[in-house]
Amino acid sequence: MKIDILTLFPHMFDGFLTESIIKRAIEKKLVEINLIDFRKYSTDPHHKVDDYQYGGGSGMVLMIEPIYNCLKEIKTDESKVILMTPQGVTYNQKMAYDLSKEKHLIIICGHYEGFDERIRGLVDMEVSIGDYVLTGGEIPSMIITDSVTRLIDNVIREDSHVFDSFKDNLLDFPVYTKPVDFMGMKVPEVLLSGHHENINKWKQAEALKRTKIRRPDLLERVDKDV
């Protein structure tokens, strides 16, 4: 997979791309992640990418021309263009799975007060990571990139994400490790039994129980056979 991130602040990604799983995925050539400073696509002598909004209002607005010029150069028939905006559809795990099957993602990081409305006509989808506003789309783009990259084949073991929280609209079940008994807090006996069928039933029941307590809204979308 190839991921191109359009940003005015590429150095914000320095640590993100050079640590942990993302770094290893890049080194193994399982994913190619490019940071594109779209300021260089501005035709302004000073590479200006923002301006005051028509009709008046506070703050500067991203101009359409630099974004258009950039997309014209890098977009292909296999590209899916994503605009990070608080007005977009709220991101979730199913979207992460769907995006992980794409060949080329282009993520546009908004900034300043907003962006020229006509930029919406250049994208395939608008995505929000929650009902709050950040200073720019860089951190949200990292979230998209991280959540998608870990789902790419061979980036991590498949069994590490097949039971992720929000899979089938359920939170993840509780997990334990050594010691078996820590200050009277014990690992459930079923997990020590070696009986895989009972263990799987316990995990499913615990996932449903945890979801009911912590995120009952998710249960509205759980299949009846769960």
mmCIF file of C-alpha atoms in Angstrom:
data_model
loop_
_atom_site.group_PDB
_atom_site.id
_atom_site.type_symbol
_atom_site.label_atom_id
_atom_site.label_comp_id
_atom_site.label_asym_id
_atom_site.label_seq_id
_atom_site.Cartn_x
_atom_site.Cartn_y
_atom_site.Cartn_z
ATOM 1 C CA MET A 1 0.000 0.000 0.000
ATOM 2 C CA LYS A 2 1.004 3.564 -0.675
ATOM 3 C CA ILE A 3 -0.081 6.438 1.564
ATOM 4 C CA ASP A 4 0.543 10.042 0.572
ATOM 5 C CA ILE A 5 -0.088 12.659 3.257
ATOM 6 C CA LEU A 6 -0.532 16.267 2.164
ATOM 7 C CA THR A 7 0.647 18.531 4.967
ATOM 8 C CA LEU A 8 2.214 21.897 5.630
ATOM 9 C CA PHE A 9 4.110 20.497 8.633
ATOM 10 C CA PRO A 10 5.976 17.327 7.606
ATOM 11 C CA HIS A 11 8.286 17.440 10.632
ATOM 12 C CA MET A 12 5.308 16.656 12.863
ATOM 13 C CA PHE A 13 5.618 13.094 11.528
ATOM 14 C CA ASP A 14 9.291 12.558 12.392
ATOM 15 C CA GLY A 15 8.745 10.345 15.430
ATOM 16 C CA PHE A 16 5.621 8.731 14.058
ATOM 17 C CA LEU A 17 7.394 7.298 11.010
ATOM 18 C CA THR A 18 10.616 6.279 12.726
ATOM 19 C CA GLU A 19 9.385 4.191 15.641
ATOM 20 C CA SER A 20 7.772 0.840 16.366
ATOM 21 C CA ILE A 21 5.437 -0.989 13.977
ATOM 22 C CA ILE A 22 5.145 1.810 11.417
ATOM 23 C CA LYS A 23 8.929 1.957 11.050
ATOM 24 C CA ARG A 24 9.204 -1.819 10.589
ATOM 25 C CA ALA A 25 6.374 -1.876 8.052
ATOM 26 C CA ILE A 26 8.161 0.787 6.010
ATOM 27 C CA GLU A 27 11.501 -1.034 6.240
ATOM 28 C CA LYS A 28 9.886 -4.277 5.078
ATOM 29 C CA LYS A 29 8.303 -2.366 2.190
ATOM 30 C CA LEU A 30 4.840 -3.425 3.272
ATOM 31 C CA VAL A 31 3.744 0.195 3.123
ATOM 32 C CA GLU A 32 5.131 3.321 1.485
ATOM 33 C CA ILE A 33 4.345 6.541 3.317
ATOM 34 C CA ASN A 34 5.159 9.861 1.696
ATOM 35 C CA LEU A 35 4.890 13.320 3.227
ATOM 36 C CA ILE A 36 4.059 15.957 0.647
ATOM 37 C CA ASP A 37 4.393 19.613 1.569
ATOM 38 C CA PHE A 38 1.754 21.006 -0.751
ATOM 39 C CA ARG A 39 3.138 24.498 -0.280
ATOM 40 C CA LYS A 40 5.443 23.786 -3.223
ATOM 41 C CA TYR A 41 2.391 23.436 -5.470
ATOM 42 C CA SER A 42 1.382 27.046 -4.877
ATOM 43 C CA THR A 43 1.845 29.390 -7.839
ATOM 44 C CA ASP A 44 2.186 32.373 -5.517
ATOM 45 C CA PRO A 45 5.723 33.901 -5.572
ATOM 46 C CA HIS A 46 5.908 33.393 -1.805
ATOM 47 C CA HIS A 47 4.292 29.917 -1.949
ATOM 48 C CA LYS A 48 1.227 31.188 -0.140
ATOM 49 C CA VAL A 49 -1.413 28.506 0.453
ATOM 50 C CA ASP A 50 -4.022 30.393 2.468
ATOM 51 C CA ASP A 51 -5.939 33.646 2.260
ATOM 52 C CA TYR A 52 -8.766 35.618 3.845
ATOM 53 C CA GLN A 53 -12.268 34.309 3.242
ATOM 54 C CA TYR A 54 -14.791 36.045 1.012
ATOM 55 C CA GLY A 55 -17.668 37.590 2.901
ATOM 56 C CA GLY A 56 -15.571 38.298 5.959
ATOM 57 C CA GLY A 57 -14.706 36.152 8.932
ATOM 58 C CA SER A 58 -11.822 35.366 11.240
ATOM 59 C CA GLY A 59 -8.895 33.179 10.350
ATOM 60 C CA MET A 60 -7.196 32.123 7.147
ATOM 61 C CA VAL A 61 -8.558 29.550 4.713
ATOM 62 C CA LEU A 62 -6.630 27.010 2.643
ATOM 63 C CA MET A 63 -6.786 27.789 -1.059
ATOM 64 C CA ILE A 64 -7.933 25.230 -3.602
ATOM 65 C CA GLU A 65 -5.175 25.753 -6.181
ATOM 66 C CA PRO A 66 -2.236 24.124 -4.310
ATOM 67 C CA ILE A 67 -4.383 21.109 -3.384
ATOM 68 C CA TYR A 68 -5.665 20.763 -6.939
ATOM 69 C CA ASN A 69 -2.175 21.013 -8.433
ATOM 70 C CA CYS A 70 -0.834 18.415 -6.010
ATOM 71 C CA LEU A 71 -3.640 15.925 -6.620
ATOM 72 C CA LYS A 72 -3.299 16.391 -10.354
ATOM 73 C CA GLU A 73 0.292 15.191 -10.099
ATOM 74 C CA ILE A 74 -0.021 12.275 -7.657
ATOM 75 C CA LYS A 75 -3.556 10.931 -8.058
ATOM 76 C CA THR A 76 -4.197 7.799 -10.147
ATOM 77 C CA ASP A 77 -7.197 5.623 -10.925
ATOM 78 C CA GLU A 78 -6.285 3.535 -7.850
ATOM 79 C CA SER A 79 -6.235 6.471 -5.433
ATOM 80 C CA LYS A 80 -8.762 7.166 -2.692
ATOM 81 C CA VAL A 81 -8.565 10.768 -1.515
ATOM 82 C CA ILE A 82 -9.484 11.499 2.111
ATOM 83 C CA LEU A 83 -10.025 14.932 3.602
ATOM 84 C CA MET A 84 -9.568 15.204 7.362
ATOM 85 C CA THR A 85 -12.303 17.480 8.718
ATOM 86 C CA PRO A 86 -14.496 17.650 11.844
ATOM 87 C CA GLN A 87 -17.474 17.681 9.481
ATOM 88 C CA GLY A 88 -16.646 14.269 8.040
ATOM 89 C CA VAL A 89 -18.053 10.846 8.884
ATOM 90 C CA THR A 90 -16.783 9.593 12.236
ATOM 91 C CA TYR A 91 -13.927 7.133 11.822
ATOM 92 C CA ASN A 92 -14.295 3.566 13.096
ATOM 93 C CA GLN A 93 -12.666 0.157 12.888
ATOM 94 C CA LYS A 94 -14.752 -1.021 9.940
ATOM 95 C CA MET A 95 -13.527 1.959 7.939
ATOM 96 C CA ALA A 96 -9.965 1.046 8.893
ATOM 97 C CA TYR A 97 -10.467 -2.482 7.538
ATOM 98 C CA ASP A 98 -12.011 -1.168 4.331
ATOM 99 C CA LEU A 99 -9.214 1.353 3.768
ATOM 100 C CA SER A 100 -6.549 -1.289 4.416
ATOM 101 C CA LYS A 101 -7.684 -3.018 1.217
ATOM 102 C CA GLU A 102 -7.010 0.054 -0.919
ATOM 103 C CA LYS A 103 -3.836 0.359 -2.981
ATOM 104 C CA HIS A 104 -3.285 4.092 -2.621
ATOM 105 C CA LEU A 105 -4.549 6.506 0.014
ATOM 106 C CA ILE A 106 -4.124 10.254 -0.234
ATOM 107 C CA ILE A 107 -4.837 12.064 3.036
ATOM 108 C CA ILE A 108 -5.261 15.837 3.061
ATOM 109 C CA CYS A 109 -4.502 17.601 6.332
ATOM 110 C CA GLY A 110 -6.563 20.731 6.774
ATOM 111 C CA HIS A 111 -5.236 23.653 8.772
ATOM 112 C CA TYR A 112 -5.954 27.230 9.814
ATOM 113 C CA GLU A 113 -9.628 28.269 9.998
ATOM 114 C CA GLY A 114 -10.730 25.853 7.301
ATOM 115 C CA PHE A 115 -10.445 25.188 3.595
ATOM 116 C CA ASP A 116 -12.007 26.464 0.415
ATOM 117 C CA GLU A 117 -15.337 24.657 0.034
ATOM 118 C CA ARG A 118 -14.436 23.644 -3.508
ATOM 119 C CA ILE A 119 -11.757 21.308 -2.160
ATOM 120 C CA ARG A 120 -14.583 18.974 -1.116
ATOM 121 C CA GLY A 121 -15.215 18.324 -4.790
ATOM 122 C CA LEU A 122 -11.705 16.916 -5.175
ATOM 123 C CA VAL A 123 -11.984 14.159 -2.559
ATOM 124 C CA ASP A 124 -13.654 10.764 -2.270
ATOM 125 C CA MET A 125 -14.502 10.929 1.419
ATOM 126 C CA GLU A 126 -14.382 13.276 4.406
ATOM 127 C CA VAL A 127 -13.346 11.766 7.728
ATOM 128 C CA SER A 128 -13.475 12.980 11.333
ATOM 129 C CA ILE A 129 -11.840 11.272 14.305
ATOM 130 C CA GLY A 130 -14.364 12.684 16.766
ATOM 131 C CA ASP A 131 -16.581 15.555 17.773
ATOM 132 C CA TYR A 132 -13.855 18.030 18.644
ATOM 133 C CA VAL A 133 -11.573 20.417 16.778
ATOM 134 C CA LEU A 134 -7.770 20.273 16.532
ATOM 135 C CA THR A 135 -5.312 22.798 15.141
ATOM 136 C CA GLY A 136 -4.848 20.745 12.000
ATOM 137 C CA GLY A 137 -5.301 17.395 10.321
ATOM 138 C CA GLU A 138 -1.814 16.052 10.980
ATOM 139 C CA ILE A 139 -2.630 14.084 14.140
ATOM 140 C CA PRO A 140 -5.869 12.703 12.652
ATOM 141 C CA SER A 141 -3.939 11.624 9.554
ATOM 142 C CA MET A 142 -1.498 9.748 11.783
ATOM 143 C CA ILE A 143 -4.434 7.957 13.396
ATOM 144 C CA ILE A 144 -5.775 6.880 10.004
ATOM 145 C CA THR A 145 -2.320 5.796 8.847
ATOM 146 C CA ASP A 146 -1.572 3.844 12.022
ATOM 147 C CA SER A 147 -4.917 2.064 12.185
ATOM 148 C CA VAL A 148 -4.775 1.120 8.500
ATOM 149 C CA THR A 149 -1.110 0.081 8.396
ATOM 150 C CA ARG A 150 -1.437 -2.425 11.235
ATOM 151 C CA LEU A 151 -4.149 -4.223 9.245
ATOM 152 C CA ILE A 152 -2.003 -4.692 6.145
ATOM 153 C CA ASP A 153 -0.975 -8.304 5.616
ATOM 154 C CA ASN A 154 2.218 -9.289 7.475
ATOM 155 C CA VAL A 155 2.573 -5.998 9.358
ATOM 156 C CA ILE A 156 1.451 -7.723 12.552
ATOM 157 C CA ARG A 157 0.180 -11.243 13.157
ATOM 158 C CA GLU A 158 -3.396 -11.634 11.984
ATOM 159 C CA ASP A 159 -4.504 -13.073 15.316
ATOM 160 C CA SER A 160 -3.281 -9.863 16.954
ATOM 161 C CA HIS A 161 -6.025 -7.826 15.320
ATOM 162 C CA VAL A 162 -8.751 -10.318 14.495
ATOM 163 C CA PHE A 163 -10.194 -9.870 18.003
ATOM 164 C CA ASP A 164 -9.620 -6.121 18.245
ATOM 165 C CA SER A 165 -12.070 -3.931 20.073
ATOM 166 C CA PHE A 166 -14.925 -2.886 17.775
ATOM 167 C CA LYS A 167 -14.596 -6.063 15.715
ATOM 168 C CA ASP A 168 -18.237 -7.091 15.204
ATOM 169 C CA ASN A 169 -19.129 -3.955 17.218
ATOM 170 C CA LEU A 170 -17.864 -5.463 20.478
ATOM 171 C CA LEU A 171 -15.125 -4.291 22.804
ATOM 172 C CA ASP A 172 -12.218 -6.644 23.354
ATOM 173 C CA PHE A 173 -12.362 -9.293 26.071
ATOM 174 C CA PRO A 174 -10.100 -9.111 29.181
ATOM 175 C CA VAL A 175 -6.592 -10.543 28.865
ATOM 176 C CA TYR A 176 -4.121 -11.709 31.508
ATOM 177 C CA THR A 177 -0.490 -12.742 31.863
ATOM 178 C CA LYS A 178 1.861 -13.908 34.646
ATOM 179 C CA PRO A 179 1.610 -14.237 37.580
ATOM 180 C CA VAL A 180 -1.525 -16.323 37.955
ATOM 181 C CA ASP A 181 -2.152 -14.837 41.393
ATOM 182 C CA PHE A 182 -1.048 -11.276 42.121
ATOM 183 C CA MET A 183 -1.937 -10.095 45.619
ATOM 184 C CA GLY A 184 -5.145 -12.123 45.566
ATOM 185 C CA MET A 185 -6.144 -10.998 42.074
ATOM 186 C CA LYS A 186 -6.320 -14.226 40.093
ATOM 187 C CA VAL A 187 -6.461 -15.173 36.442
ATOM 188 C CA PRO A 188 -9.859 -16.768 35.643
ATOM 189 C CA GLU A 189 -9.555 -20.540 35.860
ATOM 190 C CA VAL A 190 -11.113 -21.113 32.452
ATOM 191 C CA LEU A 191 -8.085 -19.464 30.817
ATOM 192 C CA LEU A 192 -5.820 -21.986 32.522
ATOM 193 C CA SER A 193 -7.950 -25.009 31.601
ATOM 194 C CA GLY A 194 -6.619 -25.607 28.111
ATOM 195 C CA HIS A 195 -10.208 -26.205 26.953
ATOM 196 C CA HIS A 196 -10.310 -24.046 23.816
ATOM 197 C CA GLU A 197 -14.050 -24.229 23.256
ATOM 198 C CA ASN A 198 -14.788 -23.071 26.801
ATOM 199 C CA ILE A 199 -12.138 -20.378 26.522
ATOM 200 C CA ASN A 200 -13.672 -19.033 23.309
ATOM 201 C CA LYS A 201 -17.127 -19.012 24.882
ATOM 202 C CA TRP A 202 -15.747 -17.136 27.887
ATOM 203 C CA LYS A 203 -14.048 -14.566 25.664
ATOM 204 C CA GLN A 204 -17.240 -13.967 23.690
ATOM 205 C CA ALA A 205 -19.321 -13.647 26.844
ATOM 206 C CA GLU A 206 -16.840 -11.271 28.444
ATOM 207 C CA ALA A 207 -16.645 -9.124 25.301
ATOM 208 C CA LEU A 208 -20.422 -8.838 25.257
ATOM 209 C CA LYS A 209 -20.527 -8.098 28.984
ATOM 210 C CA ARG A 210 -17.852 -5.415 28.742
ATOM 211 C CA THR A 211 -19.563 -3.786 25.778
ATOM 212 C CA LYS A 212 -22.903 -3.761 27.606
ATOM 213 C CA ILE A 213 -21.330 -1.965 30.567
ATOM 214 C CA ARG A 214 -18.967 0.436 28.789
ATOM 215 C CA ARG A 215 -20.454 1.020 25.316
ATOM 216 C CA PRO A 216 -24.088 -0.102 25.248
ATOM 217 C CA ASP A 217 -24.608 2.020 22.125
ATOM 218 C CA LEU A 218 -22.544 -0.488 20.169
ATOM 219 C CA LEU A 219 -24.921 -3.324 20.976
ATOM 220 C CA GLU A 220 -27.567 -1.764 18.779
ATOM 221 C CA ARG A 221 -25.444 -2.832 15.810
ATOM 222 C CA VAL A 222 -24.443 -6.293 17.046
ATOM 223 C CA ASP A 223 -25.880 -9.181 15.048
ATOM 224 C CA LYS A 224 -28.601 -11.110 16.832
ATOM 225 C CA ASP A 225 -26.592 -14.321 16.736
ATOM 226 C CA VAL A 226 -23.767 -12.883 18.847
#
